[in-house]
Coordinates of C-alpha atoms and ligand atoms in Angstrom, one line a residue:
M1 CA -70.8 -28.9 -35.2
L2 CA -72.6 -27.4 -38.1
N3 CA -70.3 -26.5 -41.0
V4 CA -71.9 -24.8 -44.0
V5 CA -70.4 -23.9 -47.3
L6 CA -72.4 -21.0 -48.7
F7 CA -71.7 -21.1 -52.4
G8 CA -72.6 -19.1 -55.6
P9 CA -71.3 -16.7 -58.2
P10 CA -70.4 -13.1 -57.3
G11 CA -73.5 -11.2 -56.2
A12 CA -75.5 -14.4 -55.5
G13 CA -76.2 -13.3 -51.9
K14 CA -73.5 -15.2 -50.0
G15 CA -72.5 -12.4 -47.7
T16 CA -76.0 -11.3 -47.3
Q17 CA -77.4 -14.7 -46.3
A18 CA -74.3 -15.7 -44.2
K19 CA -75.2 -13.0 -41.7
K20 CA -78.7 -14.5 -41.3
L21 CA -77.3 -18.0 -40.8
K22 CA -74.7 -16.8 -38.3
E23 CA -77.5 -15.2 -36.2
R24 CA -79.8 -18.2 -36.2
Y25 CA -77.3 -21.0 -35.7
G26 CA -74.6 -19.1 -33.7
L27 CA -71.9 -19.9 -36.2
I28 CA -68.6 -18.3 -36.9
H29 CA -68.8 -16.5 -40.3
I30 CA -65.7 -16.7 -42.4
S31 CA -65.7 -14.6 -45.5
T32 CA -62.5 -14.8 -47.5
G33 CA -63.5 -11.7 -49.4
D34 CA -63.9 -9.7 -46.1
L35 CA -60.6 -11.1 -44.8
L36 CA -58.8 -10.2 -47.9
R37 CA -60.3 -6.7 -47.9
E38 CA -59.1 -6.3 -44.3
E39 CA -55.6 -7.2 -45.4
V40 CA -55.9 -4.6 -48.3
S41 CA -57.0 -1.9 -45.9
S42 CA -54.1 -2.6 -43.5
R43 CA -51.7 -2.3 -46.4
S44 CA -49.9 -5.5 -45.3
K45 CA -47.6 -7.2 -47.8
L46 CA -50.2 -9.9 -48.4
G47 CA -52.9 -7.2 -48.8
L48 CA -50.9 -5.4 -51.5
E49 CA -50.4 -8.6 -53.4
A50 CA -54.1 -9.5 -53.1
Q51 CA -55.3 -6.1 -54.1
K52 CA -53.6 -6.3 -57.6
I53 CA -55.5 -9.5 -58.3
M54 CA -58.8 -8.5 -56.8
T55 CA -59.0 -5.3 -58.8
Q56 CA -58.7 -7.3 -62.0
G57 CA -61.6 -9.6 -60.9
K58 CA -59.3 -12.6 -60.7
L59 CA -59.0 -15.1 -57.9
V60 CA -56.3 -14.6 -55.3
S61 CA -53.7 -17.5 -55.0
D62 CA -54.8 -20.6 -53.2
K63 CA -51.7 -20.4 -51.0
I64 CA -52.7 -17.0 -49.6
V65 CA -56.4 -17.9 -49.1
I66 CA -55.7 -21.3 -47.5
G67 CA -53.2 -19.6 -45.1
I68 CA -55.8 -17.1 -44.0
I69 CA -58.5 -19.8 -43.4
K70 CA -56.1 -22.0 -41.4
S71 CA -55.5 -19.4 -38.7
K72 CA -59.2 -18.5 -38.6
L73 CA -60.2 -22.1 -38.0
H74 CA -57.6 -22.8 -35.4
N75 CA -58.7 -19.8 -33.4
N76 CA -62.4 -20.9 -33.3
M77 CA -62.3 -24.7 -32.8
S78 CA -64.6 -24.6 -29.8
S79 CA -67.5 -22.8 -31.6
N80 CA -70.9 -24.2 -32.8
G81 CA -69.6 -24.4 -36.3
F82 CA -68.6 -22.3 -39.3
I83 CA -70.2 -20.6 -42.4
F84 CA -67.7 -20.5 -45.2
D85 CA -68.7 -17.6 -47.4
G86 CA -66.8 -17.3 -50.7
F87 CA -64.6 -20.2 -49.8
P88 CA -63.7 -22.7 -51.3
R89 CA -63.4 -21.2 -54.8
T90 CA -61.1 -23.8 -56.4
E91 CA -60.7 -27.6 -56.1
A92 CA -57.4 -27.1 -54.3
Q93 CA -59.2 -24.9 -51.7
A94 CA -61.9 -27.5 -51.3
I95 CA -59.4 -30.3 -50.7
A96 CA -57.5 -28.1 -48.2
L97 CA -60.7 -27.3 -46.3
D98 CA -61.6 -31.0 -46.1
N99 CA -58.1 -31.9 -44.8
L100 CA -58.1 -29.0 -42.2
L101 CA -61.5 -30.1 -40.9
E102 CA -60.6 -33.8 -40.9
D103 CA -57.4 -33.1 -38.8
N104 CA -59.9 -31.9 -36.2
K105 CA -62.3 -34.8 -36.7
L106 CA -64.8 -32.5 -38.4
A107 CA -66.5 -32.3 -41.9
I108 CA -68.6 -30.1 -44.0
S109 CA -72.3 -30.7 -43.1
I110 CA -73.9 -29.1 -46.2
M111 CA -73.1 -27.0 -49.3
L112 CA -75.8 -24.5 -50.2
S113 CA -75.5 -23.2 -53.7
L114 CA -77.4 -20.0 -54.5
E115 CA -78.6 -20.0 -58.1
V116 CA -79.1 -16.5 -59.7
S117 CA -79.3 -15.4 -63.4
E118 CA -76.3 -13.5 -64.8
N119 CA -78.3 -10.4 -65.5
E120 CA -79.5 -10.2 -61.9
L121 CA -75.9 -10.8 -60.6
I122 CA -74.6 -7.9 -62.7
Q123 CA -77.4 -5.6 -61.6
R124 CA -76.9 -6.4 -57.9
L125 CA -73.2 -5.7 -58.0
L126 CA -73.5 -2.5 -60.0
D127 CA -76.1 -1.3 -57.4
R128 CA -73.9 -2.2 -54.5
G129 CA -71.0 -0.4 -56.3
K130 CA -72.8 2.9 -56.1
N131 CA -72.4 3.0 -52.3
S132 CA -70.0 0.3 -51.2
G133 CA -66.7 1.9 -52.3
R134 CA -65.7 -1.5 -53.7
S135 CA -63.9 -0.8 -57.0
D136 CA -64.5 -4.4 -58.2
D137 CA -68.3 -3.6 -58.1
Q138 CA -68.1 -0.4 -60.1
N139 CA -66.9 -1.6 -63.5
I140 CA -68.9 -3.9 -65.7
D141 CA -65.8 -5.5 -67.3
I142 CA -64.4 -6.4 -63.8
I143 CA -67.8 -7.8 -62.8
K144 CA -67.9 -9.9 -66.0
S145 CA -64.3 -11.1 -65.3
R146 CA -65.4 -12.3 -61.8
I147 CA -68.3 -14.2 -63.3
V148 CA -66.0 -15.8 -65.9
E149 CA -63.5 -16.8 -63.1
Y150 CA -66.5 -18.4 -61.3
N151 CA -67.7 -20.3 -64.3
I152 CA -64.2 -21.6 -65.1
K153 CA -62.6 -22.2 -61.7
T154 CA -65.3 -22.3 -59.1
S155 CA -68.5 -23.8 -60.5
I156 CA -66.8 -27.2 -60.8
L157 CA -67.1 -27.5 -57.1
I158 CA -70.8 -28.3 -57.5
D159 CA -69.7 -31.7 -58.7
Y160 CA -67.1 -32.0 -55.9
Y161 CA -69.8 -31.6 -53.3
K162 CA -72.4 -33.7 -55.3
K163 CA -69.9 -36.6 -55.1
E164 CA -69.8 -36.1 -51.3
S165 CA -73.7 -35.9 -51.2
K166 CA -73.5 -32.5 -49.6
Y167 CA -74.7 -30.3 -52.5
K168 CA -78.1 -28.5 -52.3
G169 CA -79.1 -26.1 -55.0
V170 CA -81.2 -23.1 -53.8
N171 CA -83.2 -20.6 -55.9
G172 CA -81.4 -17.3 -55.1
M173 CA -83.9 -15.1 -57.0
G174 CA -86.5 -13.2 -55.0
D175 CA -86.5 -11.1 -51.9
I176 CA -83.9 -11.7 -49.2
K177 CA -86.3 -13.0 -46.6
T178 CA -87.7 -15.6 -48.8
I179 CA -84.3 -16.9 -49.8
T180 CA -83.3 -17.0 -46.1
E181 CA -86.3 -19.2 -45.3
R182 CA -85.3 -21.6 -48.2
L183 CA -81.8 -21.9 -46.6
F184 CA -83.2 -22.4 -43.0
N185 CA -85.5 -25.1 -44.3
L186 CA -82.6 -27.1 -45.8
I187 CA -80.4 -26.7 -42.7
D188 CA -83.2 -27.6 -40.3
I189 CA -83.6 -31.1 -41.8
I190 CA -79.9 -32.1 -41.6
Ligands
B4P201 P1 -66.3 -11.7 -52.2 O1 -66.2 -10.7 -51.2 O2 -66.6 -13.1 -51.8 O3 -67.5 -11.1 -53.1 P2 -68.7 -11.6 -53.9 O4 -68.5 -12.8 -54.7 O5 -69.1 -10.4 -54.8 O6 -70.0 -11.9 -53.1 P3 -70.6 -11.1 -51.8 O7 -70.8 -12.2 -50.8 O8 -69.8 -10.0 -51.4 O9 -71.9 -10.4 -52.4 P4 -73.4 -10.8 -52.1 O10 -73.6 -11.9 -53.1 O11 -73.9 -11.1 -50.8 O12 -65.1 -11.7 -53.2 C1 -64.5 -10.5 -53.7 C2 -63.1 -10.9 -54.4 O13 -62.2 -11.4 -53.4 C3 -63.1 -12.0 -55.4 O14 -63.4 -11.5 -56.7 C4 -61.6 -12.5 -55.4 O15 -60.8 -11.7 -56.0 C5 -61.3 -12.4 -53.9 N1 -61.6 -13.7 -53.2 C6 -62.5 -13.9 -52.2 N2 -62.5 -15.2 -51.8 C7 -61.5 -15.8 -52.5 C8 -61.1 -17.2 -52.5 N3 -61.6 -18.1 -51.7 N4 -60.1 -17.5 -53.4 C9 -59.6 -16.6 -54.2 N5 -60.0 -15.3 -54.3 C10 -61.0 -14.9 -53.4 O16 -74.2 -9.5 -52.5 C11 -74.1 -8.7 -53.6 C12 -75.2 -7.6 -53.6 O17 -76.5 -8.1 -53.9 C13 -75.3 -6.9 -52.2 O18 -75.4 -5.5 -52.5 C14 -76.6 -7.4 -51.7 O19 -77.3 -6.4 -50.8 C15 -77.4 -7.7 -52.9 N6 -78.4 -8.8 -52.7 C16 -78.1 -9.9 -52.1 N7 -79.2 -10.7 -52.1 C17 -80.2 -10.0 -52.8 C18 -81.5 -10.3 -53.2 N8 -82.2 -11.4 -52.9 N9 -82.2 -9.4 -54.0 C19 -81.6 -8.2 -54.3 N10 -80.3 -7.9 -53.9 C20 -79.6 -8.8 -53.2

Protein backbone atom coordinates (compact mmCIF):
# COMPACT_ATOMS: atom_id res chain seq x y z
CA MET A 1 0.00 0.00 0.00
CA LEU A 2 1.24 3.49 -0.91
CA ASN A 3 0.41 6.02 1.81
CA VAL A 4 1.38 9.61 1.00
CA VAL A 5 1.21 12.67 3.25
CA LEU A 6 0.91 15.72 0.99
CA PHE A 7 2.10 18.59 3.11
CA GLY A 8 2.53 22.35 2.91
CA PRO A 9 1.12 25.72 3.97
CA PRO A 10 -2.36 26.91 2.88
CA GLY A 11 -2.31 27.49 -0.87
CA ALA A 12 0.81 25.37 -1.46
CA GLY A 13 -1.05 23.20 -3.97
CA LYS A 14 -1.95 20.18 -1.81
CA GLY A 15 -5.52 19.80 -3.05
CA THR A 16 -4.45 20.53 -6.63
CA GLN A 17 -1.66 17.94 -6.67
CA ALA A 18 -3.58 15.33 -4.63
CA LYS A 19 -5.99 14.94 -7.56
CA LYS A 20 -3.07 14.13 -9.91
CA LEU A 21 -1.59 11.56 -7.50
CA LYS A 22 -4.98 9.96 -6.97
CA GLU A 23 -5.37 9.49 -10.72
CA ARG A 24 -1.91 8.08 -11.37
CA TYR A 25 -1.60 5.71 -8.41
CA GLY A 26 -5.27 4.84 -7.82
CA LEU A 27 -5.25 6.09 -4.25
CA ILE A 28 -8.05 7.21 -1.93
CA HIS A 29 -7.82 11.00 -1.51
CA ILE A 30 -8.58 12.15 2.03
CA SER A 31 -8.74 15.94 2.38
CA THR A 32 -9.69 17.01 5.89
CA GLY A 33 -10.50 20.49 4.54
CA ASP A 34 -13.04 19.01 2.06
CA LEU A 35 -14.49 16.68 4.71
CA LEU A 36 -14.92 19.58 7.13
CA ARG A 37 -16.54 21.74 4.43
CA GLU A 38 -19.00 18.87 3.74
CA GLU A 39 -19.91 18.87 7.43
CA VAL A 40 -20.37 22.64 7.31
CA SER A 41 -22.66 22.40 4.24
CA SER A 42 -24.79 19.71 5.86
CA ARG A 43 -25.14 21.96 8.93
CA SER A 44 -24.36 19.03 11.26
CA LYS A 45 -23.49 19.78 14.91
CA LEU A 46 -19.85 19.02 14.14
CA GLY A 47 -20.01 21.25 11.03
CA LEU A 48 -21.40 24.22 12.92
CA GLU A 49 -18.65 23.86 15.52
CA ALA A 50 -15.95 23.57 12.82
CA GLN A 51 -17.30 26.53 10.83
CA LYS A 52 -16.69 29.01 13.67
CA ILE A 53 -13.04 27.98 13.80
CA MET A 54 -12.45 27.75 10.04
CA THR A 55 -13.79 31.23 9.38
CA GLN A 56 -11.19 32.60 11.81
CA GLY A 57 -8.39 30.81 9.96
CA LYS A 58 -7.67 28.61 13.01
CA LEU A 59 -7.22 24.85 13.21
CA VAL A 60 -10.23 22.70 14.08
CA SER A 61 -9.74 20.56 17.22
CA ASP A 62 -7.67 17.37 16.94
CA LYS A 63 -10.56 15.37 18.40
CA ILE A 64 -12.94 16.32 15.57
CA VAL A 65 -10.39 15.84 12.79
CA ILE A 66 -9.04 12.51 14.07
CA GLY A 67 -12.62 11.20 14.43
CA ILE A 68 -13.33 12.05 10.78
CA ILE A 69 -10.12 10.38 9.57
CA LYS A 70 -10.78 7.20 11.57
CA SER A 71 -14.05 6.42 9.82
CA LYS A 72 -12.62 7.27 6.37
CA LEU A 73 -9.69 4.88 6.90
CA HIS A 74 -11.82 2.02 8.20
CA ASN A 75 -14.10 2.22 5.17
CA ASN A 76 -11.23 1.98 2.66
CA MET A 77 -8.77 -0.53 4.07
CA SER A 78 -8.73 -2.69 0.94
CA SER A 79 -7.59 0.17 -1.37
CA ASN A 80 -4.18 0.70 -3.07
CA GLY A 81 -3.39 3.33 -0.45
CA PHE A 82 -4.18 6.86 0.69
CA ILE A 83 -3.21 10.47 0.00
CA PHE A 84 -3.57 12.52 3.15
CA ASP A 85 -4.14 16.13 2.03
CA GLY A 86 -4.07 18.74 4.79
CA PHE A 87 -3.70 16.05 7.45
CA PRO A 88 -1.87 15.75 9.80
CA ARG A 89 -1.60 19.40 10.84
CA THR A 90 -0.45 18.94 14.46
CA GLU A 91 1.84 16.52 16.27
CA ALA A 92 -1.17 14.90 17.99
CA GLN A 93 -2.71 14.24 14.56
CA ALA A 94 0.56 12.77 13.23
CA ILE A 95 0.81 10.39 16.20
CA ALA A 96 -2.86 9.40 15.84
CA LEU A 97 -2.34 8.70 12.13
CA ASP A 98 0.73 6.53 12.79
CA ASN A 99 -1.23 4.58 15.43
CA LEU A 100 -4.28 4.10 13.21
CA LEU A 101 -2.11 2.80 10.37
CA GLU A 102 -0.04 0.62 12.69
CA ASP A 103 -3.22 -1.03 14.03
CA ASN A 104 -3.73 -2.24 10.45
CA LYS A 105 -0.04 -3.15 9.94
CA LEU A 106 0.42 -0.13 7.64
CA ALA A 107 2.67 2.95 7.67
CA ILE A 108 3.24 6.26 5.89
CA SER A 109 5.42 5.63 2.82
CA ILE A 110 6.51 9.24 2.14
CA MET A 111 5.79 12.83 3.22
CA LEU A 112 5.98 15.30 0.32
CA SER A 113 6.32 18.88 1.52
CA LEU A 114 5.47 21.60 -1.03
CA GLU A 115 7.62 24.70 -0.56
CA VAL A 116 6.11 28.00 -1.75
CA SER A 117 6.92 31.63 -0.87
CA GLU A 118 4.47 33.49 1.38
CA ASN A 119 3.67 36.13 -1.26
CA GLU A 120 2.77 33.41 -3.75
CA LEU A 121 0.55 31.63 -1.17
CA ILE A 122 -1.39 34.81 -0.47
CA GLN A 123 -1.82 35.56 -4.17
CA ARG A 124 -3.05 32.04 -5.01
CA LEU A 125 -5.59 32.05 -2.18
CA LEU A 126 -6.91 35.53 -3.00
CA ASP A 127 -7.25 34.44 -6.65
CA ARG A 128 -9.16 31.31 -5.66
CA GLY A 129 -11.34 33.40 -3.33
CA LYS A 130 -12.68 35.37 -6.30
CA ASN A 131 -14.61 32.31 -7.58
CA SER A 132 -14.57 29.55 -4.97
CA GLY A 133 -17.09 31.01 -2.56
CA ARG A 134 -14.70 30.07 0.28
CA SER A 135 -14.91 32.88 2.80
CA ASP A 136 -11.51 31.90 4.28
CA ASP A 137 -9.91 32.76 0.90
CA GLN A 138 -11.49 36.19 0.57
CA ASN A 139 -9.95 38.09 3.45
CA ILE A 140 -6.24 38.77 3.69
CA ASP A 141 -6.28 38.80 7.52
CA ILE A 142 -7.83 35.30 7.62
CA ILE A 143 -5.31 34.05 5.04
CA LYS A 144 -2.45 35.47 7.14
CA SER A 145 -3.91 33.85 10.25
CA ARG A 146 -3.95 30.47 8.44
CA ILE A 147 -0.30 30.93 7.51
CA VAL A 148 0.58 31.81 11.14
CA GLU A 149 -1.27 28.67 12.35
CA TYR A 150 0.79 26.67 9.85
CA ASN A 151 4.06 28.23 10.99
CA ILE A 152 3.31 27.66 14.69
CA LYS A 153 1.46 24.33 14.83
CA THR A 154 2.02 22.50 11.56
CA SER A 155 5.51 23.20 10.17
CA ILE A 156 7.04 21.32 13.16
CA LEU A 157 5.85 18.13 11.48
CA ILE A 158 8.71 18.47 9.01
CA ASP A 159 11.03 17.39 11.84
CA TYR A 160 8.60 14.64 12.87
CA TYR A 161 8.80 13.04 9.42
CA LYS A 162 12.53 13.78 9.05
CA LYS A 163 13.12 11.66 12.16
CA GLU A 164 11.19 8.83 10.50
CA SER A 165 13.24 9.39 7.28
CA LYS A 166 10.03 9.98 5.32
CA TYR A 167 10.34 13.73 4.57
CA LYS A 168 10.99 14.99 1.03
CA GLY A 169 10.97 18.72 0.30
CA VAL A 170 9.55 19.66 -3.11
CA ASN A 171 9.80 23.01 -4.90
CA GLY A 172 6.13 24.04 -5.15
CA MET A 173 6.78 27.13 -7.32
CA GLY A 174 6.15 27.00 -11.06
CA ASP A 175 3.41 25.60 -13.25
CA ILE A 176 1.14 22.83 -11.96
CA LYS A 177 2.36 20.20 -14.46
CA THR A 178 6.03 20.71 -13.59
CA ILE A 179 5.29 20.33 -9.88
CA THR A 180 3.26 17.16 -10.56
CA GLU A 181 6.28 15.68 -12.38
CA ARG A 182 8.52 16.48 -9.39
CA LEU A 183 6.10 14.57 -7.13
CA PHE A 184 5.79 11.59 -9.48
CA ASN A 185 9.60 11.34 -9.70
CA LEU A 186 9.91 11.09 -5.92
CA ILE A 187 7.12 8.52 -5.54
CA ASP A 188 8.37 6.37 -8.42
CA ILE A 189 11.70 5.71 -6.70
CA ILE A 190 10.22 4.51 -3.37
P1 LIG B 1 -7.71 23.11 3.45
O1 LIG B 1 -8.95 22.78 2.74
O2 LIG B 1 -6.73 22.01 3.68
O3 LIG B 1 -7.15 24.30 2.57
P2 LIG B 1 -5.73 24.88 2.16
O4 LIG B 1 -4.70 24.70 3.22
O5 LIG B 1 -6.04 26.26 1.74
O6 LIG B 1 -5.13 24.11 0.94
P3 LIG B 1 -5.82 23.63 -0.40
O7 LIG B 1 -5.33 22.24 -0.56
O8 LIG B 1 -7.25 23.79 -0.46
O9 LIG B 1 -5.31 24.63 -1.53
P4 LIG B 1 -4.26 24.40 -2.68
O10 LIG B 1 -2.99 24.61 -1.96
O11 LIG B 1 -4.39 23.15 -3.47
O12 LIG B 1 -8.01 23.76 4.89
C1 LIG B 1 -9.00 24.75 5.11
C2 LIG B 1 -9.28 24.92 6.61
O13 LIG B 1 -9.85 23.69 7.17
C3 LIG B 1 -8.06 25.17 7.50
O14 LIG B 1 -7.72 26.53 7.54
C4 LIG B 1 -8.56 24.65 8.89
O15 LIG B 1 -9.40 25.56 9.52
C5 LIG B 1 -9.41 23.44 8.50
N1 LIG B 1 -8.64 22.16 8.54
C6 LIG B 1 -8.39 21.36 7.45
N2 LIG B 1 -7.67 20.28 7.84
C7 LIG B 1 -7.45 20.39 9.17
C8 LIG B 1 -6.74 19.61 10.13
N3 LIG B 1 -6.11 18.46 9.77
N4 LIG B 1 -6.70 20.02 11.43
C9 LIG B 1 -7.33 21.13 11.79
N5 LIG B 1 -8.01 21.95 10.94
C10 LIG B 1 -8.07 21.58 9.63
O16 LIG B 1 -4.60 25.51 -3.75
C11 LIG B 1 -4.75 26.88 -3.51
C12 LIG B 1 -4.97 27.62 -4.84
O17 LIG B 1 -3.75 27.71 -5.55
C13 LIG B 1 -5.95 26.97 -5.82
O18 LIG B 1 -6.78 27.94 -6.37
C14 LIG B 1 -5.08 26.36 -6.91
O19 LIG B 1 -5.70 26.32 -8.16
C15 LIG B 1 -3.89 27.29 -6.89
N6 LIG B 1 -2.66 26.64 -7.29
C16 LIG B 1 -2.22 25.42 -6.88
N7 LIG B 1 -1.01 25.16 -7.43
C17 LIG B 1 -0.67 26.26 -8.19
C18 LIG B 1 0.47 26.58 -8.99
N8 LIG B 1 1.50 25.76 -9.15
N9 LIG B 1 0.49 27.79 -9.58
C19 LIG B 1 -0.56 28.66 -9.45
N10 LIG B 1 -1.66 28.39 -8.72
C20 LIG B 1 -1.72 27.20 -8.09
